[in-house]
């Protein structure tokens, strides 16, 4: 099986799309007419130094990624799955037949304009720090004003917030032996600070209809395939919600042998996928797993989930491995990707593996699981 993946903001560079513009002149003309400026001149020469400005970056990347798909489709046909990182999700929806080239361009033009008008903010990449440790550090240092914007890979998380707060976080992140890399963005994308842009975009998108998906597209906000009825809502939510890229790739890997091909400028996503693949445990390798002391060893993930839900209701206080602070569960245990027993806790955006949790107050008698 194969998945075509489409990059988001940050992959742009002057000179991108040259061969594509020559191959698809009708699309280039259509894009330029709609945008009111030459898309080829912007991408190939950038005479006014606008390519890195959000309102120009987003249409440019969409056009180049969409044309890259059309070229790939002519050469090798369709994929089994599609996925895009943030802005790249629009190219994925175009490739799936849910939107026309023109509709996608209108949506990203509006999206880019609204996001560029949002209040000033900042973003930073955090390397080699877990989501749990990062959330703890932000809470302990009174930086709850910072949101997690992208969960790009197990060792790469992007945070988003006010510039002053992002700058303050650097010292605490480096104390955790993590790397802090300030990103060249003007706004706090994928955070609460995009709420005004989200509200306006929600009104704008009501004027569009979406066609039936011809190929499954993995949604950023859920890391699950889109349903037709949810397309508009997911695109609206995406503006303030984190990009669940790690989980999205894990979902695709769980479908079987999967090849990924990045369509668009650069190969940023390709490197992230390679990182995720290295740490991914295939379903056939996880039929027998190590379990916490309150669950009998050598049971299947399905049995672990059933046992937990039978014993512990939502709201149970649990301890995370190596920690002494209790947190309450906010969901029942579920089976992610058909093989991974997981649980969500209050105060955390991502899930925890059941093997990393135990009830804060152990039950005296716990029956063995058959």
mmCIF file of C-alpha atoms in Angstrom, residues 1 249-258 276-277 279-290 299-302 304 335-341 353:
data_model
loop_
_atom_site.group_PDB
_atom_site.id
_atom_site.type_symbol
_atom_site.label_atom_id
_atom_site.label_comp_id
_atom_site.label_asym_id
_atom_site.label_seq_id
_atom_site.Cartn_x
_atom_site.Cartn_y
_atom_site.Cartn_z
ATOM 1 C CA UNK A 1 0.000 0.000 0.000
ATOM 2 C CA UNK A 249 1.390 8.081 10.697
ATOM 3 C CA UNK A 250 0.967 5.344 13.313
ATOM 4 C CA UNK A 251 -2.585 4.780 12.083
ATOM 5 C CA UNK A 252 -1.329 4.409 8.527
ATOM 6 C CA UNK A 253 1.456 2.061 9.578
ATOM 7 C CA UNK A 254 -1.087 -0.085 11.411
ATOM 8 C CA UNK A 255 -2.942 -0.718 8.136
ATOM 9 C CA UNK A 256 -0.133 -2.969 6.880
ATOM 10 C CA UNK A 257 3.005 -2.556 4.788
ATOM 11 C CA UNK A 258 2.946 1.111 3.860
ATOM 12 C CA UNK A 276 8.030 7.496 13.633
ATOM 13 C CA UNK A 277 8.554 4.209 11.760
ATOM 14 C CA UNK A 279 9.643 3.526 17.063
ATOM 15 C CA UNK A 280 6.428 1.973 15.775
ATOM 16 C CA UNK A 281 5.470 -1.459 17.081
ATOM 17 C CA UNK A 282 3.580 -3.503 14.518
ATOM 18 C CA UNK A 283 0.362 -5.214 15.679
ATOM 19 C CA UNK A 284 1.792 -8.699 15.135
ATOM 20 C CA UNK A 285 4.689 -7.814 17.452
ATOM 21 C CA UNK A 286 2.453 -6.732 20.318
ATOM 22 C CA UNK A 287 0.102 -9.671 20.909
ATOM 23 C CA UNK A 288 1.934 -10.333 24.178
ATOM 24 C CA UNK A 289 3.080 -7.284 26.091
ATOM 25 C CA UNK A 290 4.520 -6.361 29.446
ATOM 26 C CA UNK A 299 -2.734 -11.265 28.165
ATOM 27 C CA UNK A 300 -3.725 -9.678 24.890
ATOM 28 C CA UNK A 301 -4.144 -5.904 24.485
ATOM 29 C CA UNK A 302 -7.886 -6.491 24.060
ATOM 30 C CA UNK A 304 -6.041 -5.470 29.060
ATOM 31 C CA UNK A 335 -7.486 0.040 21.646
ATOM 32 C CA UNK A 336 -5.551 2.397 19.360
ATOM 33 C CA UNK A 337 -4.637 1.118 15.894
ATOM 34 C CA UNK A 338 -6.130 -2.276 16.736
ATOM 35 C CA UNK A 339 -3.323 -3.276 19.093
ATOM 36 C CA UNK A 340 -2.296 -0.531 21.514
ATOM 37 C CA UNK A 341 -4.166 -0.331 24.883
ATOM 38 C CA UNK A 353 -0.119 3.336 27.140
#
